[in-house]
Amino acid sequence: MKKKIYFIAFLCLCITALVSCSNQPTAEERIKEFVASWNKQDFTKMYTYLDEKSKNSITEKDFISKYENIYSGIETKNLKVSVKEEKDNRFKVTMKMETMAGKLQWNETIKAVEEEQSKDKSWYVNWSPSLIVPDLKDKEKVRVSTIKAERGSITDRNGTPLAFNGTATQIGVIPGELGNTNGAKEKLAAILNMSIEEIDKKLNQSWVKENLFVPLKTVSSTNEEIITKAKELQGVGTQDVPSRVYQCRESCAHLIGYVGDITAEMLEKKKDEGYTASSVIGKTGLESLYESKLRAKDGAVIYIADQDGNKRKEILKKNAENGQDIQLTIDSNVQESIYNQLKDGEGVGVALQPKTGEILALVSAPSYNPADFVLGISADEYEALSNNEHKPLLNRFKATFSPGSTFKLLTAGMLLENNVWSPDQKLAISGPWQKDKSWGSFHVNRVGSSPNVNLYDALVTSDNIYFAQGAVKLGPEKFLEGAKNYGFGEKLPLKGYDVSTSTISKDGKMESDLLLANTAYGQGEVQVNPIHLASIYTSIVNNGNMITPVLLKSEKSGQVWKEHVMSEKTTEEVRKGLIGVIKDTHGTARAAKIPGVTLAGKTGTAELKKSQGEQGAENGWFVMTDVDNPSLLVTMMVSNADGGSHSVVPKVKKVFEDYYASNPLQ
């Protein structure tokens, strides 16, 4: 009986052993499980698959950190490991990954070893460091060396740098030499506009030593006052550091923009474009709009260093690619001249070469110093800019505004082109005027006009009633058609800058004579982009053709955007009136006269109020160009202008005088 029981027990043990053996994975299955964890970068799970020999060569902690540090250091992406069985429990493993130096692919052979671990007999992986990067050996390190590339420069038409790669000045202290007598730290904090707490935080970093230079703040190398004052303090020193430099500072901040460190959000959007966490990227202006051209693509070398830190083997190398330089049509002297006229208030200025359409200046005021963003703007400083009631961060030359009487060029052209009346026809006009009683209390006013007015008189004295009556007589359909011919409702064909589209009314319609009359002299709902307005005025020196504005020297200039918005005969009549605006003793811009130069222009005052009779702010406009030898056209608008357009006329005149000083009349 006992023998029978022993036999049954023995049989059960055998069956159990057989069942256990049948549940044991094959060598191939174990290797595939290991590879699956590898593809997931689950390094903790990977370690459980190592054989005893491998585990004795590296601890779990070191195994995990080695993978994590190397993969992070070479910026591994899109890891893909595949496995193929060969023979004798050996398997060919192919590893593919993208790194900061490019795509890396190599093959290794790994062996599956059958052994018992923790009473569990199975197949395990005989691991080696070469499964991280090719030919890596024990106690060796993987190193990355960056090959720096240069971002492209932005220059003006004459090659003057507007944005380039230069240096800034880093102000810092050597802690062991920084005395605290006479409140040295307090004085330094005041000079650098930092708090004592901010300085102490930097001095208390883990790497800081008494004899090491500790950077506190980076400032522009041109900021001599701060640099000099700081260096007068004991223990304070400076060093040059690479930096993007903006030569024209506030005068072209909105045009050029600035660069900054890439954010996590931007990096996620551009993760497939080769950017890294240490990349610099254009944030605003042309720096952003032409990022793909200006961008510097750093190179990198991934290599193996031996135990002494010497380079043993280069694994992968990507050469650096410098960014492309961009030359603008901008004249930095004109840019600076316009900014100097606008910097103390709010406004916008545009300058064109009226025959070619080359943009000589794009100015928005007030402005900011782009270096503040590049070198590190504090939260308080940024908040002050953002909350400033004058909106220094707003780019005004991209926006649209009510043009006031500068719009009368268009109305004059429409009236003559549609034979509403002849240019010499005298109209008996008295004001105020309204078409009929349906306008209620609203009426059109005029200032300084004579009782009998022709086109020349109406332009010279800026007679609102003349143009309002003419537009009503012309009718809404032809008026809208005429405005469309000048590009209203159409995207401005300006490469490199996306600006707001000029509109004739909120809904593109003109359903009342009252709105039509108001629009005729630049009020109502009409909104104009200042670059577009400048392009419209090029027609008076181009036989009625509007020239396409261009910003890059590489672009073909002198191209017609809108052909024959006015016939040559109409253009001549309108030009005659615009010359009178400056030359005539009754002209609204007679203060703009410059001896020896024939100038044509138009003033405009846009009244910003909800209803007639109430008080409201005024935006003053003035557009002027030289006529006989057209080389400069300036459009300028000043917000909240005391005296309306009359306060803008001398500013534009000064820009022309500055221009002629640098470009003498022949």
XYZ file of C-alpha atoms in Angstrom:
666
model
C 0.000 0.000 0.000
C 2.825 2.370 0.959
C 4.628 1.641 -2.308
C 1.508 2.563 -4.198
C 1.214 5.890 -2.320
C 4.908 6.680 -2.938
C 4.449 5.943 -6.633
C 1.444 8.255 -6.902
C 3.324 11.050 -5.119
C 6.311 10.605 -7.384
C 4.022 10.672 -10.422
C 2.464 13.965 -9.214
C 5.877 15.530 -8.785
C 6.816 14.550 -12.308
C 3.592 15.945 -13.686
C 4.130 19.201 -11.762
C 7.668 19.466 -13.104
C 6.464 18.837 -16.640
C 3.753 21.476 -16.263
C 6.307 23.926 -14.894
C 8.636 23.273 -17.803
C 5.876 23.718 -20.309
C 5.067 27.208 -18.792
C 8.673 28.378 -19.028
C 9.089 30.917 -21.912
C 11.444 30.139 -24.707
C 14.704 32.013 -25.206
C 13.167 33.932 -28.098
C 10.121 34.933 -26.048
C 12.328 36.215 -23.217
C 14.475 38.244 -25.592
C 11.371 39.755 -27.171
C 10.040 40.659 -23.713
C 13.355 42.359 -22.963
C 13.199 44.269 -26.266
C 9.580 45.306 -25.634
C 10.614 46.878 -22.321
C 13.551 48.512 -24.086
C 11.301 50.143 -26.684
C 9.187 51.500 -23.834
C 12.406 52.691 -22.149
C 11.325 50.835 -19.032
C 14.864 50.404 -17.763
C 13.766 49.013 -14.398
C 11.953 46.156 -16.125
C 14.885 45.637 -18.496
C 17.219 45.027 -15.545
C 15.098 42.114 -14.324
C 15.926 40.262 -17.543
C 19.722 40.425 -17.083
C 21.675 37.294 -16.258
C 23.682 37.014 -13.051
C 26.969 37.865 -14.730
C 25.534 41.080 -16.123
C 23.943 42.039 -12.806
C 27.286 41.517 -11.094
C 28.888 43.984 -13.533
C 26.415 46.805 -12.934
C 23.907 47.644 -10.206
C 20.283 48.289 -10.985
C 20.667 51.949 -10.013
C 23.698 52.423 -12.281
C 22.003 50.511 -15.109
C 18.948 52.754 -15.012
C 20.902 56.004 -14.645
C 23.308 55.024 -17.436
C 20.493 54.543 -19.919
C 18.597 57.617 -18.750
C 21.631 59.898 -18.724
C 22.942 58.796 -22.104
C 19.566 58.807 -23.832
C 18.808 62.219 -22.332
C 22.256 63.587 -23.118
C 22.128 62.655 -26.804
C 18.419 63.616 -26.932
C 17.152 60.234 -28.047
C 13.837 60.214 -29.901
C 11.888 57.589 -31.822
C 13.797 54.655 -30.368
C 13.050 51.407 -32.174
C 14.693 48.105 -31.297
C 13.980 44.972 -33.298
C 15.229 41.419 -32.776
C 15.865 38.434 -35.032
C 16.909 34.937 -33.913
C 20.113 33.563 -35.330
C 21.223 30.278 -33.718
C 22.529 28.786 -30.495
C 20.326 31.155 -28.501
C 22.011 34.164 -30.009
C 19.913 36.994 -31.395
C 20.634 39.857 -33.766
C 19.331 43.133 -32.350
C 18.984 46.235 -34.540
C 18.803 49.593 -32.758
C 17.538 52.782 -34.424
C 17.162 56.176 -32.836
C 17.206 59.859 -33.636
C 19.695 61.961 -31.709
C 20.829 65.574 -31.615
C 23.564 64.568 -34.061
C 21.263 62.738 -36.464
C 20.008 59.209 -36.983
C 21.942 56.387 -35.335
C 21.603 52.715 -36.263
C 23.715 49.698 -35.403
C 23.509 45.933 -34.842
C 24.578 43.866 -31.869
C 24.328 40.189 -31.012
C 23.009 39.238 -27.604
C 22.975 35.828 -26.042
C 20.174 34.262 -24.025
C 21.414 32.320 -20.976
C 19.304 29.751 -19.150
C 19.839 29.943 -15.416
C 18.015 29.974 -12.116
C 17.386 33.254 -10.318
C 15.438 33.405 -7.075
C 14.405 29.765 -7.591
C 13.063 30.723 -11.003
C 14.720 28.961 -13.876
C 14.357 30.835 -17.127
C 16.184 32.556 -19.950
C 18.101 35.765 -19.236
C 20.031 38.327 -21.245
C 23.777 38.522 -21.316
C 24.056 42.331 -21.439
C 26.898 44.675 -22.410
C 27.230 48.527 -22.528
C 27.412 48.367 -26.336
C 23.649 47.872 -26.222
C 23.358 51.575 -25.263
C 25.598 53.015 -27.974
C 27.885 51.108 -30.321
C 31.249 49.915 -28.960
C 30.723 51.349 -25.479
C 32.760 49.496 -22.860
C 32.700 49.269 -19.089
C 33.681 52.429 -17.197
C 33.584 54.523 -20.375
C 31.415 57.596 -20.809
C 29.321 58.952 -23.649
C 29.976 62.616 -24.265
C 28.327 65.241 -26.463
C 30.106 68.245 -27.907
C 28.042 71.016 -29.472
C 29.278 72.719 -32.641
C 27.821 76.210 -32.426
C 26.271 77.771 -35.513
C 25.763 81.479 -36.109
C 22.295 82.971 -36.485
C 21.882 85.042 -39.618
C 22.178 88.813 -39.314
C 19.563 91.382 -40.326
C 20.937 94.478 -42.046
C 19.510 97.603 -43.593
C 19.774 98.534 -47.284
C 23.325 99.833 -46.785
C 24.565 96.810 -44.854
C 24.252 98.476 -41.451
C 23.558 95.701 -38.916
C 20.183 95.892 -37.210
C 20.372 92.484 -35.508
C 23.598 90.518 -35.228
C 25.596 88.146 -33.048
C 27.769 90.078 -30.631
C 28.448 90.145 -26.927
C 26.804 91.428 -23.781
C 28.369 92.180 -20.419
C 27.772 89.806 -17.537
C 28.119 91.479 -14.153
C 28.968 89.237 -11.223
C 30.878 88.894 -7.987
C 33.591 86.770 -6.438
C 31.984 85.926 -3.067
C 35.257 85.824 -1.139
C 36.115 89.339 -2.262
C 32.670 90.888 -1.858
C 32.785 92.989 1.222
C 29.627 93.979 3.029
C 31.083 97.125 4.522
C 29.228 100.328 3.785
C 26.325 98.267 2.430
C 28.185 96.959 -0.666
C 25.536 94.346 -1.420
C 22.759 96.883 -1.028
C 24.518 99.284 -3.396
C 25.024 96.525 -5.954
C 21.350 95.534 -5.715
C 20.311 99.123 -6.396
C 22.665 99.440 -9.390
C 21.468 96.165 -10.933
C 17.804 96.752 -10.030
C 17.784 93.491 -8.089
C 16.661 92.632 -4.587
C 19.040 91.448 -1.869
C 17.102 88.166 -1.878
C 17.745 87.674 -5.606
C 21.479 88.224 -5.115
C 21.623 85.887 -2.100
C 19.784 83.172 -4.032
C 22.452 83.261 -6.744
C 25.265 83.297 -4.196
C 23.785 80.311 -2.355
C 23.754 77.976 -5.369
C 25.361 74.592 -4.673
C 28.276 75.100 -7.082
C 29.329 78.481 -5.705
C 32.789 78.759 -4.140
C 34.521 81.708 -2.525
C 36.954 82.183 -5.412
C 34.573 81.582 -8.339
C 32.899 84.303 -10.420
C 29.128 84.219 -9.849
C 27.054 85.909 -12.602
C 24.279 88.139 -11.285
C 22.927 90.051 -14.279
C 23.661 90.464 -17.982
C 23.348 93.923 -19.501
C 23.997 95.467 -22.883
C 27.661 96.271 -23.462
C 26.570 99.809 -24.312
C 25.152 100.302 -20.820
C 28.332 101.939 -19.617
C 26.736 103.696 -16.649
C 25.635 100.488 -14.908
C 28.840 98.629 -15.800
C 31.074 101.424 -14.478
C 29.139 101.877 -11.237
C 29.069 98.140 -10.546
C 32.796 97.660 -11.129
C 33.583 100.376 -8.620
C 32.387 98.037 -5.849
C 34.817 95.603 -4.230
C 34.591 92.044 -5.548
C 32.458 92.961 -8.561
C 33.673 92.074 -12.057
C 32.453 91.552 -15.601
C 32.879 89.151 -18.469
C 31.726 89.146 -22.091
C 29.100 86.596 -23.109
C 27.600 85.857 -26.542
C 24.364 87.736 -27.186
C 22.047 88.882 -29.952
C 22.604 92.610 -30.388
C 19.989 95.067 -31.667
C 21.846 98.103 -32.959
C 18.817 100.348 -33.436
C 17.252 99.521 -30.063
C 13.802 101.126 -29.607
C 13.599 102.693 -33.066
C 13.073 99.354 -34.828
C 12.028 97.032 -31.994
C 8.607 96.285 -33.501
C 10.086 95.756 -36.949
C 13.025 93.515 -36.031
C 11.630 91.880 -32.894
C 13.835 89.762 -30.664
C 14.950 86.206 -29.936
C 14.720 84.182 -26.748
C 15.097 80.720 -25.312
C 12.609 78.271 -26.738
C 9.745 77.447 -24.385
C 8.479 73.957 -23.636
C 5.279 74.758 -25.529
C 7.160 75.979 -28.614
C 9.488 72.982 -28.440
C 6.517 70.623 -28.482
C 5.168 72.326 -31.626
C 8.548 72.210 -33.339
C 9.765 68.871 -32.004
C 10.210 67.505 -35.517
C 12.167 70.504 -36.801
C 15.437 69.834 -35.022
C 15.017 72.262 -32.124
C 16.353 71.286 -28.706
C 15.698 72.476 -25.185
C 18.723 74.790 -25.470
C 17.662 76.380 -28.781
C 17.183 80.106 -29.306
C 14.224 81.098 -31.460
C 12.708 84.284 -32.881
C 9.857 85.478 -30.677
C 8.521 88.597 -32.438
C 8.993 90.748 -35.531
C 11.245 89.695 -38.392
C 13.231 87.507 -36.011
C 10.121 85.334 -35.772
C 8.733 85.782 -39.285
C 12.046 84.776 -40.892
C 13.043 82.244 -38.258
C 13.447 79.465 -40.831
C 16.034 81.519 -42.751
C 17.819 83.193 -39.854
C 17.898 80.117 -37.673
C 21.261 78.684 -36.680
C 21.301 74.902 -36.625
C 23.955 73.778 -34.180
C 25.962 70.712 -34.986
C 26.937 68.016 -32.516
C 29.453 65.232 -31.983
C 28.560 62.170 -29.940
C 31.658 60.306 -28.836
C 32.975 57.769 -26.338
C 35.469 58.966 -23.743
C 37.786 56.561 -21.930
C 38.282 56.402 -18.173
C 40.638 59.400 -18.323
C 38.128 61.502 -20.237
C 39.992 61.283 -23.523
C 38.039 60.935 -26.738
C 38.349 57.328 -27.870
C 35.776 56.977 -30.634
C 33.421 59.266 -32.512
C 29.984 57.717 -32.837
C 28.074 60.339 -34.803
C 28.633 63.869 -36.070
C 26.331 66.540 -37.493
C 27.904 69.668 -38.962
C 26.655 73.099 -37.933
C 24.552 75.148 -40.358
C 24.776 78.915 -40.073
C 21.619 80.925 -40.652
C 21.136 83.092 -43.716
C 21.663 86.834 -43.552
C 18.710 89.032 -44.495
C 19.095 92.477 -46.047
C 16.137 94.811 -45.768
C 15.168 97.819 -47.864
C 15.062 99.786 -44.600
C 17.235 102.880 -44.274
C 18.278 102.908 -40.621
C 18.809 106.692 -40.742
C 15.215 107.287 -41.877
C 13.992 104.745 -39.312
C 15.809 106.602 -36.535
C 14.652 110.000 -37.796
C 10.969 109.011 -37.758
C 11.283 107.373 -34.349
C 12.839 110.541 -32.913
C 9.751 112.458 -34.036
C 7.353 109.964 -32.493
C 9.115 108.605 -29.403
C 7.577 111.007 -26.897
C 4.009 110.068 -27.774
C 1.923 107.456 -29.549
C 2.036 107.081 -33.283
C 3.166 105.303 -36.408
C 5.438 106.198 -39.288
C 6.032 104.619 -42.709
C 8.557 105.713 -45.323
C 8.729 104.432 -48.901
C 10.826 105.045 -51.960
C 7.738 105.991 -54.010
C 9.046 104.856 -57.403
C 10.246 101.420 -56.302
C 7.986 100.691 -53.331
C 11.019 99.902 -51.172
C 10.122 100.429 -47.529
C 12.636 102.775 -45.916
C 11.115 102.805 -42.430
C 8.426 101.128 -40.333
C 8.090 102.735 -36.911
C 5.724 102.190 -34.013
C 5.821 104.358 -30.895
C 6.119 104.162 -27.979
C 8.568 101.303 -28.088
C 10.817 99.125 -25.924
C 14.407 97.937 -25.930
C 14.576 94.388 -27.364
C 17.825 93.817 -25.463
C 15.773 93.718 -22.261
C 14.041 90.560 -23.521
C 17.206 88.946 -24.836
C 19.214 89.555 -21.671
C 16.418 88.558 -19.323
C 13.499 90.782 -18.420
C 12.124 90.482 -14.902
C 8.488 89.718 -14.211
C 8.011 93.213 -12.751
C 9.587 94.878 -15.789
C 7.444 92.863 -18.194
C 4.301 93.604 -16.215
C 5.123 97.320 -16.325
C 5.419 97.174 -20.117
C 2.253 95.106 -20.501
C 0.173 97.383 -18.290
C 1.543 100.652 -19.646
C -1.450 102.701 -20.840
C 0.507 103.835 -23.903
C 0.994 100.202 -25.015
C 4.690 100.113 -25.954
C 4.394 96.454 -26.984
C 1.683 97.221 -29.578
C 2.850 97.149 -33.205
C 0.938 100.021 -34.742
C 2.168 99.734 -38.333
C 0.396 96.375 -38.552
C -2.919 97.898 -37.454
C -5.580 100.025 -39.165
C -6.817 103.483 -38.231
C -9.343 106.082 -39.308
C -7.403 108.082 -41.949
C -9.136 111.440 -41.730
C -8.679 113.735 -44.723
C -5.719 111.785 -46.125
C -8.499 109.660 -47.656
C -9.518 112.572 -49.881
C -6.970 111.562 -52.513
C -9.122 108.507 -53.212
C -12.369 110.471 -53.257
C -10.858 113.081 -55.558
C -9.722 110.370 -57.951
C -13.160 108.727 -57.964
C -14.968 112.018 -58.610
C -12.807 112.871 -61.627
C -12.680 109.340 -63.029
C -16.482 109.144 -62.927
C -17.017 112.701 -64.281
C -19.030 113.749 -61.253
C -17.693 117.206 -62.027
C -14.685 118.673 -63.796
C -11.574 119.726 -61.843
C -12.054 123.402 -62.633
C -15.782 123.451 -61.925
C -16.542 125.912 -59.112
C -19.168 124.804 -56.609
C -21.034 127.250 -54.443
C -20.734 125.710 -50.976
C -21.793 126.936 -47.587
C -21.802 125.050 -44.379
C -22.730 123.263 -42.334
C -24.325 120.933 -44.856
C -26.641 117.946 -44.834
C -28.306 116.195 -47.724
C -31.770 116.387 -46.235
C -33.682 116.234 -42.954
C -33.307 112.431 -42.818
C -29.831 113.050 -41.349
C -31.468 114.507 -38.257
C -29.056 116.693 -36.319
C -25.973 115.488 -38.207
C -24.271 117.807 -40.654
C -20.907 118.114 -42.382
C -18.671 121.009 -41.336
C -15.890 122.810 -43.202
C -12.987 124.972 -42.050
C -11.322 127.849 -43.900
C -12.901 127.291 -47.322
C -14.138 129.951 -49.748
C -17.767 130.153 -51.007
C -16.798 128.881 -54.459
C -14.607 125.773 -54.556
C -13.046 123.621 -57.271
C -10.959 120.459 -56.834
C -7.718 122.355 -56.237
C -9.342 124.569 -53.592
C -10.985 121.571 -51.913
C -7.670 119.720 -51.594
C -5.660 122.771 -50.525
C -8.103 123.774 -47.774
C -9.341 120.231 -47.090
C -13.000 121.046 -47.684
C -15.106 118.239 -46.180
C -18.356 119.395 -47.791
C -16.926 119.346 -51.332
C -15.967 115.687 -51.005
C -19.086 114.673 -49.063
C -21.380 116.161 -51.703
C -19.356 114.593 -54.488
C -19.483 111.110 -52.905
C -23.246 111.301 -52.401
C -23.642 112.339 -56.023
C -21.348 109.498 -57.142
C -23.414 106.952 -55.205
C -22.494 103.994 -52.988
C -21.969 101.367 -55.707
C -19.382 103.337 -57.653
C -17.781 104.558 -54.442
C -17.322 100.976 -53.168
C -16.043 99.895 -56.571
C -13.569 102.779 -56.547
C -12.324 101.909 -53.050
C -11.852 98.298 -54.130
C -9.688 99.494 -57.031
C -7.358 101.027 -54.417
C -7.024 97.710 -52.597
C -9.632 98.073 -49.851
C -10.805 94.711 -48.560
C -7.723 93.063 -50.064
C -4.685 91.692 -48.289
C -1.681 93.975 -48.704
C 0.879 92.145 -50.905
C 3.742 92.702 -48.480
C 6.000 89.690 -48.132
C 7.397 89.217 -44.680
C 4.718 90.999 -42.671
C 1.082 90.141 -42.221
C -0.711 93.457 -41.648
C -4.359 94.222 -41.035
C -6.496 94.700 -44.144
C -7.914 98.146 -44.880
C -11.711 98.230 -44.890
C -14.210 100.769 -46.202
C -16.897 99.885 -43.655
C -17.564 97.306 -40.967
C -19.630 95.066 -43.243
C -18.138 96.100 -46.582
C -21.373 97.849 -47.561
C -22.454 101.474 -47.838
C -26.179 101.496 -47.095
C -26.721 105.135 -46.145
C -25.818 108.478 -47.718
C -24.801 109.732 -44.284
C -22.140 107.002 -43.961
C -21.092 107.610 -47.569
C -20.652 111.352 -46.949
C -18.633 110.716 -43.798
C -16.439 108.157 -45.517
C -15.652 110.571 -48.362
C -13.446 112.659 -46.067
C -11.995 109.745 -44.110
C -14.383 109.473 -41.189
C -17.305 107.064 -40.902
C -16.152 103.466 -40.558
C -13.199 103.492 -42.971
C -9.996 101.960 -41.573
C -6.617 102.145 -43.321
C -3.322 100.438 -42.685
C -0.540 103.073 -42.816
C 1.621 100.989 -45.198
C -1.376 100.651 -47.518
C -1.987 104.398 -47.307
C 1.625 105.055 -48.286
C 1.208 102.724 -51.270
C -1.933 104.623 -52.334
C 0.026 107.886 -52.366
C 2.715 106.403 -54.634
C 0.122 106.746 -57.415
C 0.637 110.509 -57.685
C 4.246 110.051 -58.868
C 3.640 106.904 -60.940
C 1.031 108.068 -63.452
C -1.833 106.702 -61.372
C -0.251 103.305 -60.594
C 0.029 102.067 -57.028
C 3.405 100.440 -56.358
C 3.762 97.211 -54.354
C 5.611 97.779 -51.068
C 8.679 95.566 -50.570
C 10.770 94.972 -47.470
C 13.553 92.653 -48.659
C 16.369 93.762 -50.961
C 16.181 90.362 -52.631
C 12.640 91.082 -53.826
C 11.959 92.673 -57.184
C 10.982 96.287 -56.625
C 9.009 98.740 -58.730
C 6.150 96.328 -59.320
C 2.658 97.727 -59.822
C 0.083 96.477 -57.328
C -2.924 98.403 -58.648
C -2.734 99.629 -62.225
C -4.283 102.957 -63.242
C -6.309 103.662 -60.117
C -6.343 107.106 -61.722
C -5.749 108.090 -65.322
C -2.694 110.212 -66.057
C -4.932 113.259 -66.516
C -6.691 112.701 -63.177
C -3.359 112.043 -61.484
C -2.030 115.345 -62.779
C -5.030 117.250 -61.401
C -4.867 115.539 -58.017
C -1.092 116.026 -57.809
C -1.560 119.730 -58.572
C -3.912 120.039 -55.600
C -1.586 118.084 -53.272
C 1.327 120.321 -54.258
C -0.916 123.266 -53.371
C -1.525 121.783 -49.908
C 2.127 122.639 -49.171
C 2.981 125.395 -51.663
C -0.202 127.490 -51.534
C -0.458 130.194 -48.878
C -3.839 128.708 -47.891
C -2.545 125.125 -47.806
C -3.140 123.130 -44.643
C 0.494 121.937 -44.735
C 2.208 125.159 -45.861
C 4.504 124.827 -42.822
C 6.134 121.817 -44.539
C 7.769 123.847 -47.330
C 11.432 123.075 -48.006
C 13.286 125.446 -50.352
C 14.312 123.931 -53.666
C 12.007 120.906 -53.396
C 8.578 120.374 -54.947
C 6.529 118.550 -52.355
C 2.999 117.154 -52.439
C 1.013 115.971 -49.473
C -2.197 115.801 -47.552
C -3.078 116.446 -43.931
C -5.787 114.640 -42.043
C -7.398 114.790 -38.640
C -9.419 111.780 -37.551
C -11.901 112.632 -34.823
C -12.488 109.681 -32.505
C -15.917 110.290 -31.027
C -19.218 108.443 -30.995
C -21.489 111.327 -31.906
C -21.273 114.813 -33.386
C -20.754 117.567 -30.869
C -19.068 115.539 -28.150
C -15.412 115.913 -27.215
C -13.067 113.208 -28.469
C -9.422 112.461 -29.114
C -7.891 113.371 -32.448
C -5.376 111.448 -34.508
C -3.271 113.722 -36.678
C -2.077 112.514 -40.106
C 0.266 113.828 -42.736
C 1.435 112.158 -45.958
C 4.136 113.847 -48.038
C 6.365 112.985 -50.996
C 8.829 114.795 -53.213
C 7.543 115.115 -56.764
C 10.177 116.195 -59.263
C 12.752 113.608 -58.150
C 10.710 111.181 -56.076
C 12.937 109.492 -53.506
C 10.994 109.693 -50.245
C 7.361 109.356 -49.207
C 6.413 109.542 -45.524
C 3.128 108.675 -43.878
C 2.860 109.628 -40.218
C 0.067 109.474 -37.661
C 0.185 110.820 -34.113
C -2.468 109.639 -31.666
C -4.150 112.144 -29.347
C -2.452 114.932 -31.270
C -2.899 118.420 -29.857
C -3.784 120.489 -32.893
C -4.583 117.455 -35.042
C -2.628 117.250 -38.290
C -0.943 120.616 -37.673
C 1.206 118.996 -34.984
C 2.337 116.278 -37.402
C 3.394 118.515 -40.322
C 6.634 119.779 -38.706
C 7.574 116.232 -37.695
C 7.352 114.955 -41.267
C 9.201 118.026 -42.508
C 12.057 117.264 -40.086
C 12.276 113.705 -41.440
C 12.666 115.091 -44.969
C 15.288 117.569 -43.810
C 17.244 114.791 -42.106
C 16.974 112.708 -45.271
C 18.233 115.500 -47.520
C 21.113 116.124 -45.123
C 22.293 112.546 -45.767
C 21.158 112.479 -49.401
C 21.866 115.975 -50.786
C 19.639 117.250 -53.560
C 21.289 117.116 -56.976
